[in-house]
């Protein structure tokens, strides 16, 4: 109906029978920005895959490339000064070389995104209802009236009270949590197979965060969507993701199924991320362990392991040669480290660094350190999620 | 509501001051008796005295001002006196203005529409393709146009299109309104283009810079991620929030052009308000000047008010902020 | 459910405060300033910010050439622009006065009275530039002082000055100038004075907006907290920061005034015709557009190049001092 001829042609490319295999396969993806200072390798050789209906958690600090990764996969980055290489297979079809016109047939209908800041992600001068229906009319061949009904149903599905009235309102008339629910309603309105959630709770009040995450999980289950949940908070993905990818300086430093990651983490950066989460089990007033140092400069990254300048277990080899991504106990679990956590080399490096007075090594507090492959690991995931879920009673309640 | 109320009060005060100042200023310059002497220098002494009586120049200043305001509100804008010796005739000012006003309005309206019709797509497109060759070229052109005075454009048009190639009529001094629309257009086209050209440059540059800012907003990425075609993203999502500055300038320009198009009116001999105002000053018909200045000020101020209301139509956030306040 | 409007109320205030479009201080002259000096920074397109760039140097060279030649006009080997010239005579000894198009002898041709147009343009530059520079200088002096005071003392004084400026700006500016010239007489001094009156509120408004934003910065508050007098704070802290904006706008202002002088001449309210100004040269040639367009085109071209150079330099100054966030 609304589809122009151009977009219909573009859609044809993607309306062939989907191939067998995973929903999404990313192979050796590089995203480089050409800046005034030089080339910024925001995503530097990422390989991952995602099955239908599954959740992948992408975790890292700001600057680790996780947001750029999500936008690279979706193809939302600007074309000028950005270079993407590698392969992105969506349902078995290559989309890295697709034009915007071709991708437009996928955006919203096959894959969509929930953004970080709901205060700025909705058009301030357009009614909520129009913001939903314009997309439905773009992708589905339905009447305006039916699109309106669909939009209403979506709002109800994401737990917006008085949905009829809200359709006629503007974003500024709603709270942040409500707006994020609307963003979710927009993202899922056309039944995408893959949903990107880019730090969907970072800009929200703590009390609302868990509600939004639960809503995402619930909708994902009901619609059998796959989800890529991007966050800086390991606690957010702990109870929700099937698999977790930890990113640092544009690279995957550790990748494992969620349970395995928490029970057998190998990379010092993963460990540091975990330590920086406040825990309910810890005595009150215990210090939070922030990760010392700064996130790496992706234009001029350090030689060797990118994390080495901040790593308490750093030794000579780390600063010279970058460790490859190797399998841990199973091929599902991969990491990139010369002195993985829990090994004798790791221990030795820490002792040596302490003796040398290295700040990051001295900052490591022994009691939360998973010495060997044991101690705190079992309690950690549970504890970390409970601090988020604690307040959740009625996920559809008022926001 | 309170915001609108305070604005209204402010407007009334400004209007009052403007009328008072122009009245006082002209009295000061003309001198009470001199005013008539300047208007009809060759009239007989008796006639001058009669006119003085008629205008009420013999009364105290504040009485004159009060009467003048009173008449003004009822639509009596005074008379234009001409003639010599004992033959002094008068024409109501309002009659002259009513004849001239539509010409000025047409000129101004079409110039604005033409400028906006070109500047909006150009501004949107150059913002969308910021940094491209087309964008750079268009910016250079706009910068050049800004340095090209309106009268130069007008003179060039008059020389080549009008005089040398004789494509369009010039120097006619005809009232374009009794003419058929086609003829009317023939007379008005060159003045309209002369006025519009510089504004195209201004509007394009303003819209472009606001659009570039808007296009970096998160909600534009959202719209893109929804699979909305680029054209719709630009015109439905980005244009409206980017158009407030443009609206302000366009509004102010409409106000400025109603009396400020003097030079263009003069070059093409278009009988508009600007030319009338200039002529009234040059021929020292200060009563006419007074009325015109006040009319233009009122127009300008009302226009500002109107632009203000348009803001809230364009941006619901302003609407609701006012409703709350 | 907590009222959502409560939550978003702050946002509205924020967005309104942040959004320049809703500021009542936005007016035409400031937006013209924004339009000329905004956005792509013509001066910097495709270039690093080091150095002045070719465009800026060309502008400076052009303006320097213009200034020196107009200063040196009496000493230049150019024909007399005003007094009667020896005209070519034909047959019966009667003077045949024909405007001649440009030639190698007369680069801009001759006008209807046999005067060399190039010479007239150079002599005209003396008066036109004088009018432009002096009137903007006066406007800058008065407007700058008023604007700085109004911007620094935000209370009643600022409000009063602001209202006065508003009222002055509500008059069509060319008409105001026309009025002043008509009353005072058509001399160079009076035209300069009239255009100074017109440019004062414009310059004052921009100085005010700039001073307003600077006087809220921490270092100004710090100076106040240390007990500095108002005069000292304005003089030492606010003014130095406002000056780049003022200088940038002054360059544009000179351009506008040069055009306004010609505009006044065209509507018959400029300097009296026997004085050579760019405007008067154009008016003189207006009647002969069909046969001798060069009389009008030559000064028009010179005005165009001058305005272009001034705008360009204004843009460069603006870009280098990053005036925009303080001016708007």
PDB file of N, CA and C in Angstrom, chain C residues 9-92:
ATOM      1  N   UNK C   9       7.721  18.154  33.322  1.00  0.00           N
ATOM      2  CA  UNK C   9       7.729  19.611  33.450  1.00  0.00           C
ATOM      3  C   UNK C   9       9.131  20.189  33.393  1.00  0.00           C
ATOM      4  N   UNK C  10      10.022  19.524  34.104  1.00  0.00           N
ATOM      5  CA  UNK C  10      11.400  19.996  34.120  1.00  0.00           C
ATOM      6  C   UNK C  10      12.017  19.974  32.733  1.00  0.00           C
ATOM      7  N   UNK C  11      11.672  18.906  32.008  1.00  0.00           N
ATOM      8  CA  UNK C  11      12.248  18.774  30.666  1.00  0.00           C
ATOM      9  C   UNK C  11      11.851  19.943  29.788  1.00  0.00           C
ATOM     10  N   UNK C  12      10.575  20.307  29.917  1.00  0.00           N
ATOM     11  CA  UNK C  12      10.090  21.403  29.075  1.00  0.00           C
ATOM     12  C   UNK C  12      10.868  22.661  29.392  1.00  0.00           C
ATOM     13  N   UNK C  13      10.970  22.921  30.677  1.00  0.00           N
ATOM     14  CA  UNK C  13      11.705  24.120  31.079  1.00  0.00           C
ATOM     15  C   UNK C  13      13.118  24.044  30.515  1.00  0.00           C
ATOM     16  N   UNK C  14      13.716  22.876  30.709  1.00  0.00           N
ATOM     17  CA  UNK C  14      15.065  22.687  30.189  1.00  0.00           C
ATOM     18  C   UNK C  14      15.136  22.978  28.701  1.00  0.00           C
ATOM     19  N   UNK C  15      14.220  22.328  27.974  1.00  0.00           N
ATOM     20  CA  UNK C  15      14.308  22.444  26.521  1.00  0.00           C
ATOM     21  C   UNK C  15      14.022  23.874  26.076  1.00  0.00           C
ATOM     22  N   UNK C  16      13.135  24.541  26.801  1.00  0.00           N
ATOM     23  CA  UNK C  16      12.834  25.916  26.408  1.00  0.00           C
ATOM     24  C   UNK C  16      14.017  26.824  26.697  1.00  0.00           C
ATOM     25  N   UNK C  17      14.652  26.555  27.813  1.00  0.00           N
ATOM     26  CA  UNK C  17      15.810  27.374  28.153  1.00  0.00           C
ATOM     27  C   UNK C  17      16.928  27.131  27.144  1.00  0.00           C
ATOM     28  N   UNK C  18      17.068  25.838  26.811  1.00  0.00           N
ATOM     29  CA  UNK C  18      18.177  25.503  25.928  1.00  0.00           C
ATOM     30  C   UNK C  18      17.933  25.942  24.497  1.00  0.00           C
ATOM     31  N   UNK C  19      16.660  25.989  24.131  1.00  0.00           N
ATOM     32  CA  UNK C  19      16.373  26.232  22.721  1.00  0.00           C
ATOM     33  C   UNK C  19      16.386  27.719  22.411  1.00  0.00           C
ATOM     34  N   UNK C  20      17.292  28.121  21.569  1.00  0.00           N
ATOM     35  CA  UNK C  20      17.456  29.535  21.294  1.00  0.00           C
ATOM     36  C   UNK C  20      16.261  30.135  20.582  1.00  0.00           C
ATOM     37  N   UNK C  21      15.517  29.276  19.873  1.00  0.00           N
ATOM     38  CA  UNK C  21      14.423  29.807  19.061  1.00  0.00           C
ATOM     39  C   UNK C  21      13.333  30.457  19.906  1.00  0.00           C
ATOM     40  N   UNK C  22      13.258  30.098  21.167  1.00  0.00           N
ATOM     41  CA  UNK C  22      12.157  30.631  21.950  1.00  0.00           C
ATOM     42  C   UNK C  22      12.576  31.836  22.758  1.00  0.00           C
ATOM     43  N   UNK C  23      13.811  32.194  22.616  1.00  0.00           N
ATOM     44  CA  UNK C  23      14.300  33.333  23.351  1.00  0.00           C
ATOM     45  C   UNK C  23      13.754  34.587  22.705  1.00  0.00           C
ATOM     46  N   UNK C  24      13.199  35.451  23.534  1.00  0.00           N
ATOM     47  CA  UNK C  24      12.600  36.649  22.952  1.00  0.00           C
ATOM     48  C   UNK C  24      13.680  37.568  22.391  1.00  0.00           C
ATOM     49  N   UNK C  25      14.928  37.287  22.737  1.00  0.00           N
ATOM     50  CA  UNK C  25      16.000  38.142  22.252  1.00  0.00           C
ATOM     51  C   UNK C  25      16.371  37.852  20.796  1.00  0.00           C
ATOM     52  N   UNK C  26      15.762  36.803  20.242  1.00  0.00           N
ATOM     53  CA  UNK C  26      16.071  36.497  18.850  1.00  0.00           C
ATOM     54  C   UNK C  26      15.363  37.516  17.971  1.00  0.00           C
ATOM     55  N   UNK C  27      16.097  38.210  17.171  1.00  0.00           N
ATOM     56  CA  UNK C  27      15.443  39.138  16.270  1.00  0.00           C
ATOM     57  C   UNK C  27      16.181  39.164  14.946  1.00  0.00           C
ATOM     58  N   UNK C  28      15.679  39.974  14.071  1.00  0.00           N
ATOM     59  CA  UNK C  28      16.157  39.916  12.707  1.00  0.00           C
ATOM     60  C   UNK C  28      17.656  40.158  12.562  1.00  0.00           C
ATOM     61  N   UNK C  29      18.186  41.244  13.117  1.00  0.00           N
ATOM     62  CA  UNK C  29      19.624  41.448  12.920  1.00  0.00           C
ATOM     63  C   UNK C  29      20.455  40.280  13.419  1.00  0.00           C
ATOM     64  N   UNK C  30      20.048  39.706  14.570  1.00  0.00           N
ATOM     65  CA  UNK C  30      20.835  38.604  15.093  1.00  0.00           C
ATOM     66  C   UNK C  30      20.730  37.384  14.188  1.00  0.00           C
ATOM     67  N   UNK C  31      19.554  37.209  13.601  1.00  0.00           N
ATOM     68  CA  UNK C  31      19.397  36.050  12.747  1.00  0.00           C
ATOM     69  C   UNK C  31      20.125  36.267  11.431  1.00  0.00           C
ATOM     70  N   UNK C  32      20.186  37.514  11.006  1.00  0.00           N
ATOM     71  CA  UNK C  32      20.976  37.786   9.814  1.00  0.00           C
ATOM     72  C   UNK C  32      22.434  37.444  10.102  1.00  0.00           C
ATOM     73  N   UNK C  33      22.874  37.866  11.279  1.00  0.00           N
ATOM     74  CA  UNK C  33      24.223  37.547  11.727  1.00  0.00           C
ATOM     75  C   UNK C  33      24.429  36.039  11.707  1.00  0.00           C
ATOM     76  N   UNK C  34      23.440  35.336  12.257  1.00  0.00           N
ATOM     77  CA  UNK C  34      23.550  33.878  12.292  1.00  0.00           C
ATOM     78  C   UNK C  34      23.604  33.308  10.879  1.00  0.00           C
ATOM     79  N   UNK C  35      22.784  33.872  10.011  1.00  0.00           N
ATOM     80  CA  UNK C  35      22.716  33.315   8.653  1.00  0.00           C
ATOM     81  C   UNK C  35      24.027  33.518   7.917  1.00  0.00           C
ATOM     82  N   UNK C  36      24.628  34.667   8.130  1.00  0.00           N
ATOM     83  CA  UNK C  36      25.865  34.934   7.406  1.00  0.00           C
ATOM     84  C   UNK C  36      27.023  34.148   8.009  1.00  0.00           C
ATOM     85  N   UNK C  37      27.064  34.090   9.315  1.00  0.00           N
ATOM     86  CA  UNK C  37      28.261  33.527   9.941  1.00  0.00           C
ATOM     87  C   UNK C  37      28.033  32.127  10.480  1.00  0.00           C
ATOM     88  N   UNK C  38      26.936  31.506  10.100  1.00  0.00           N
ATOM     89  CA  UNK C  38      26.619  30.238  10.734  1.00  0.00           C
ATOM     90  C   UNK C  38      26.961  29.070   9.856  1.00  0.00           C
ATOM     91  N   UNK C  39      26.862  27.902  10.480  1.00  0.00           N
ATOM     92  CA  UNK C  39      26.866  26.668   9.733  1.00  0.00           C
ATOM     93  C   UNK C  39      28.210  26.304   9.147  1.00  0.00           C
ATOM     94  N   UNK C  40      28.267  26.152   7.860  1.00  0.00           N
ATOM     95  CA  UNK C  40      29.387  25.422   7.290  1.00  0.00           C
ATOM     96  C   UNK C  40      30.699  26.182   7.368  1.00  0.00           C
ATOM     97  N   UNK C  41      30.646  27.403   7.863  1.00  0.00           N
ATOM     98  CA  UNK C  41      31.880  28.179   7.934  1.00  0.00           C
ATOM     99  C   UNK C  41      32.598  28.119   6.599  1.00  0.00           C
ATOM    100  N   UNK C  42      32.009  28.807   5.659  1.00  0.00           N
ATOM    101  CA  UNK C  42      32.572  28.866   4.325  1.00  0.00           C
ATOM    102  C   UNK C  42      34.083  28.998   4.390  1.00  0.00           C
ATOM    103  N   UNK C  43      34.523  29.799   5.361  1.00  0.00           N
ATOM    104  CA  UNK C  43      35.950  30.055   5.482  1.00  0.00           C
ATOM    105  C   UNK C  43      36.735  28.777   5.743  1.00  0.00           C
ATOM    106  N   UNK C  44      36.081  27.782   6.314  1.00  0.00           N
ATOM    107  CA  UNK C  44      36.841  26.620   6.755  1.00  0.00           C
ATOM    108  C   UNK C  44      36.520  25.341   6.003  1.00  0.00           C
ATOM    109  N   UNK C  45      35.678  25.450   4.998  1.00  0.00           N
ATOM    110  CA  UNK C  45      35.262  24.221   4.334  1.00  0.00           C
ATOM    111  C   UNK C  45      36.462  23.454   3.814  1.00  0.00           C
ATOM    112  N   UNK C  46      36.510  22.197   4.186  1.00  0.00           N
ATOM    113  CA  UNK C  46      37.555  21.313   3.672  1.00  0.00           C
ATOM    114  C   UNK C  46      38.954  21.697   4.106  1.00  0.00           C
ATOM    115  N   UNK C  47      39.056  22.489   5.157  1.00  0.00           N
ATOM    116  CA  UNK C  47      40.388  22.920   5.559  1.00  0.00           C
ATOM    117  C   UNK C  47      40.580  22.730   7.038  1.00  0.00           C
ATOM    118  N   UNK C  48      41.799  22.599   7.435  1.00  0.00           N
ATOM    119  CA  UNK C  48      42.134  22.631   8.860  1.00  0.00           C
ATOM    120  C   UNK C  48      41.996  24.072   9.317  1.00  0.00           C
ATOM    121  N   UNK C  49      41.930  24.266  10.605  1.00  0.00           N
ATOM    122  CA  UNK C  49      41.724  25.627  11.086  1.00  0.00           C
ATOM    123  C   UNK C  49      43.014  26.423  11.206  1.00  0.00           C
ATOM    124  N   UNK C  50      44.101  25.805  10.861  1.00  0.00           N
ATOM    125  CA  UNK C  50      45.376  26.527  10.879  1.00  0.00           C
ATOM    126  C   UNK C  50      45.427  27.508   9.701  1.00  0.00           C
ATOM    127  N   UNK C  51      46.004  28.684   9.957  1.00  0.00           N
ATOM    128  CA  UNK C  51      46.187  29.632   8.870  1.00  0.00           C
ATOM    129  C   UNK C  51      44.885  30.304   8.471  1.00  0.00           C
ATOM    130  N   UNK C  52      44.996  31.297   7.633  1.00  0.00           N
ATOM    131  CA  UNK C  52      43.810  32.076   7.297  1.00  0.00           C
ATOM    132  C   UNK C  52      43.064  31.543   6.082  1.00  0.00           C
ATOM    133  N   UNK C  53      43.773  30.863   5.187  1.00  0.00           N
ATOM    134  CA  UNK C  53      43.091  30.355   4.008  1.00  0.00           C
ATOM    135  C   UNK C  53      43.109  31.365   2.880  1.00  0.00           C
ATOM    136  N   UNK C  54      42.939  30.838   1.694  1.00  0.00           N
ATOM    137  CA  UNK C  54      43.030  31.681   0.501  1.00  0.00           C
ATOM    138  C   UNK C  54      41.941  32.745   0.500  1.00  0.00           C
ATOM    139  N   UNK C  55      40.719  32.327   0.818  1.00  0.00           N
ATOM    140  CA  UNK C  55      39.574  33.247   0.768  1.00  0.00           C
ATOM    141  C   UNK C  55      39.799  34.440   1.657  1.00  0.00           C
ATOM    142  N   UNK C  56      40.268  34.191   2.861  1.00  0.00           N
ATOM    143  CA  UNK C  56      40.465  35.289   3.802  1.00  0.00           C
ATOM    144  C   UNK C  56      41.547  36.233   3.287  1.00  0.00           C
ATOM    145  N   UNK C  57      42.617  35.659   2.739  1.00  0.00           N
ATOM    146  CA  UNK C  57      43.678  36.519   2.209  1.00  0.00           C
ATOM    147  C   UNK C  57      43.185  37.333   1.029  1.00  0.00           C
ATOM    148  N   UNK C  58      42.416  36.707   0.143  1.00  0.00           N
ATOM    149  CA  UNK C  58      41.862  37.451  -0.990  1.00  0.00           C
ATOM    150  C   UNK C  58      40.993  38.603  -0.486  1.00  0.00           C
ATOM    151  N   UNK C  59      40.190  38.312   0.539  1.00  0.00           N
ATOM    152  CA  UNK C  59      39.335  39.362   1.092  1.00  0.00           C
ATOM    153  C   UNK C  59      40.168  40.494   1.644  1.00  0.00           C
ATOM    154  N   UNK C  60      41.198  40.140   2.400  1.00  0.00           N
ATOM    155  CA  UNK C  60      42.043  41.177   2.994  1.00  0.00           C
ATOM    156  C   UNK C  60      42.727  42.000   1.901  1.00  0.00           C
ATOM    157  N   UNK C  61      43.242  41.302   0.890  1.00  0.00           N
ATOM    158  CA  UNK C  61      43.917  42.008  -0.200  1.00  0.00           C
ATOM    159  C   UNK C  61      42.962  42.963  -0.899  1.00  0.00           C
ATOM    160  N   UNK C  62      41.748  42.475  -1.164  1.00  0.00           N
ATOM    161  CA  UNK C  62      40.766  43.323  -1.839  1.00  0.00           C
ATOM    162  C   UNK C  62      40.461  44.569  -1.028  1.00  0.00           C
ATOM    163  N   UNK C  63      40.212  44.365   0.270  1.00  0.00           N
ATOM    164  CA  UNK C  63      39.855  45.502   1.111  1.00  0.00           C
ATOM    165  C   UNK C  63      41.036  46.462   1.239  1.00  0.00           C
ATOM    166  N   UNK C  64      42.248  45.911   1.332  1.00  0.00           N
ATOM    167  CA  UNK C  64      43.430  46.760   1.440  1.00  0.00           C
ATOM    168  C   UNK C  64      43.588  47.599   0.172  1.00  0.00           C
ATOM    169  N   UNK C  65      43.394  46.937  -0.959  1.00  0.00           N
ATOM    170  CA  UNK C  65      43.499  47.631  -2.241  1.00  0.00           C
ATOM    171  C   UNK C  65      42.490  48.773  -2.311  1.00  0.00           C
ATOM    172  N   UNK C  66      41.297  48.462  -1.886  1.00  0.00           N
ATOM    173  CA  UNK C  66      40.215  49.437  -1.924  1.00  0.00           C
ATOM    174  C   UNK C  66      40.539  50.634  -1.036  1.00  0.00           C
ATOM    175  N   UNK C  67      41.011  50.321   0.180  1.00  0.00           N
ATOM    176  CA  UNK C  67      41.302  51.385   1.129  1.00  0.00           C
ATOM    177  C   UNK C  67      42.439  52.262   0.637  1.00  0.00           C
ATOM    178  N   UNK C  68      43.544  51.626   0.205  1.00  0.00           N
ATOM    179  CA  UNK C  68      44.687  52.438  -0.215  1.00  0.00           C
ATOM    180  C   UNK C  68      44.328  53.268  -1.437  1.00  0.00           C
ATOM    181  N   UNK C  69      43.641  52.666  -2.408  1.00  0.00           N
ATOM    182  CA  UNK C  69      43.358  53.440  -3.617  1.00  0.00           C
ATOM    183  C   UNK C  69      42.402  54.581  -3.307  1.00  0.00           C
ATOM    184  N   UNK C  70      41.497  54.387  -2.341  1.00  0.00           N
ATOM    185  CA  UNK C  70      40.588  55.494  -2.057  1.00  0.00           C
ATOM    186  C   UNK C  70      41.306  56.580  -1.267  1.00  0.00           C
ATOM    187  N   UNK C  71      42.232  56.191  -0.392  1.00  0.00           N
ATOM    188  CA  UNK C  71      43.037  57.190   0.309  1.00  0.00           C
ATOM    189  C   UNK C  71      43.884  57.978  -0.683  1.00  0.00           C
ATOM    190  N   UNK C  72      44.458  57.222  -1.620  1.00  0.00           N
ATOM    191  CA  UNK C  72      45.420  57.836  -2.528  1.00  0.00           C
ATOM    192  C   UNK C  72      44.764  58.451  -3.761  1.00  0.00           C
ATOM    193  N   UNK C  73      43.433  58.434  -3.796  1.00  0.00           N
ATOM    194  CA  UNK C  73      42.738  58.880  -5.014  1.00  0.00           C
ATOM    195  C   UNK C  73      43.241  60.206  -5.576  1.00  0.00           C
ATOM    196  N   UNK C  74      43.478  61.211  -4.724  1.00  0.00           N
ATOM    197  CA  UNK C  74      43.914  62.492  -5.293  1.00  0.00           C
ATOM    198  C   UNK C  74      45.271  62.397  -5.988  1.00  0.00           C
ATOM    199  N   UNK C  75      46.070  61.412  -5.603  1.00  0.00           N
ATOM    200  CA  UNK C  75      47.425  61.323  -6.173  1.00  0.00           C
ATOM    201  C   UNK C  75      47.505  60.323  -7.314  1.00  0.00           C
ATOM    202  N   UNK C  76      46.422  59.586  -7.538  1.00  0.00           N
ATOM    203  CA  UNK C  76      46.471  58.587  -8.590  1.00  0.00           C
ATOM    204  C   UNK C  76      46.308  59.233  -9.959  1.00  0.00           C
ATOM    205  N   UNK C  77      46.964  58.644 -10.948  1.00  0.00           N
ATOM    206  CA  UNK C  77      46.849  59.217 -12.303  1.00  0.00           C
ATOM    207  C   UNK C  77      45.519  58.848 -12.947  1.00  0.00           C
ATOM    208  N   UNK C  78      44.426  59.282 -12.340  1.00  0.00           N
ATOM    209  CA  UNK C  78      43.115  58.967 -12.916  1.00  0.00           C
ATOM    210  C   UNK C  78      42.389  60.260 -13.266  1.00  0.00           C
ATOM    211  N   UNK C  79      41.525  60.195 -14.248  1.00  0.00           N
ATOM    212  CA  UNK C  79      40.819  61.405 -14.673  1.00  0.00           C
ATOM    213  C   UNK C  79      39.945  61.971 -13.561  1.00  0.00           C
ATOM    214  N   UNK C  80      39.657  63.243 -13.685  1.00  0.00           N
ATOM    215  CA  UNK C  80      38.798  63.908 -12.712  1.00  0.00           C
ATOM    216  C   UNK C  80      37.391  63.323 -12.778  1.00  0.00           C
ATOM    217  N   UNK C  81      36.835  62.933 -11.621  1.00  0.00           N
ATOM    218  CA  UNK C  81      35.534  62.261 -11.642  1.00  0.00           C
ATOM    219  C   UNK C  81      34.346  63.214 -11.693  1.00  0.00           C
ATOM    220  N   UNK C  82      34.557  64.481 -11.388  1.00  0.00           N
ATOM    221  CA  UNK C  82      33.409  65.355 -11.212  1.00  0.00           C
ATOM    222  C   UNK C  82      33.367  66.484 -12.245  1.00  0.00           C
ATOM    223  N   UNK C  83      34.473  67.221 -12.324  1.00  0.00           N
ATOM    224  CA  UNK C  83      34.451  68.403 -13.175  1.00  0.00           C
ATOM    225  C   UNK C  83      34.340  68.040 -14.647  1.00  0.00           C
ATOM    226  N   UNK C  84      33.909  69.014 -15.398  1.00  0.00           N
ATOM    227  CA  UNK C  84      33.705  68.780 -16.826  1.00  0.00           C
ATOM    228  C   UNK C  84      35.003  68.334 -17.478  1.00  0.00           C
ATOM    229  N   UNK C  85      34.874  67.426 -18.355  1.00  0.00           N
ATOM    230  CA  UNK C  85      36.050  66.942 -19.039  1.00  0.00           C
ATOM    231  C   UNK C  85      36.029  67.459 -20.467  1.00  0.00           C
ATOM    232  N   UNK C  86      37.179  67.394 -21.060  1.00  0.00           N
ATOM    233  CA  UNK C  86      37.266  67.803 -22.465  1.00  0.00           C
ATOM    234  C   UNK C  86      36.615  66.729 -23.296  1.00  0.00           C
ATOM    235  N   UNK C  87      35.544  67.103 -23.939  1.00  0.00           N
ATOM    236  CA  UNK C  87      34.774  66.081 -24.640  1.00  0.00           C
ATOM    237  C   UNK C  87      35.160  66.043 -26.109  1.00  0.00           C
ATOM    238  N   UNK C  88      35.102  64.871 -26.658  1.00  0.00           N
ATOM    239  CA  UNK C  88      35.391  64.771 -28.098  1.00  0.00           C
ATOM    240  C   UNK C  88      34.373  65.612 -28.863  1.00  0.00           C
ATOM    241  N   UNK C  89      34.867  66.333 -29.761  1.00  0.00           N
ATOM    242  CA  UNK C  89      33.960  67.198 -30.504  1.00  0.00           C
ATOM    243  C   UNK C  89      33.791  66.658 -31.920  1.00  0.00           C
ATOM    244  N   UNK C  90      32.605  66.868 -32.423  1.00  0.00           N
ATOM    245  CA  UNK C  90      32.391  66.415 -33.796  1.00  0.00           C
ATOM    246  C   UNK C  90      31.896  67.610 -34.599  1.00  0.00           C
ATOM    247  N   UNK C  91      31.942  67.451 -35.845  1.00  0.00           N
ATOM    248  CA  UNK C  91      31.492  68.423 -36.837  1.00  0.00           C
ATOM    249  C   UNK C  91      31.360  69.854 -36.355  1.00  0.00           C
ATOM    250  N   UNK C  92      30.189  70.236 -35.967  1.00  0.00           N
ATOM    251  CA  UNK C  92      29.879  71.628 -35.694  1.00  0.00           C
ATOM    252  C   UNK C  92      30.430  72.133 -34.381  1.00  0.00           C
TER     253      UNK C  92
END
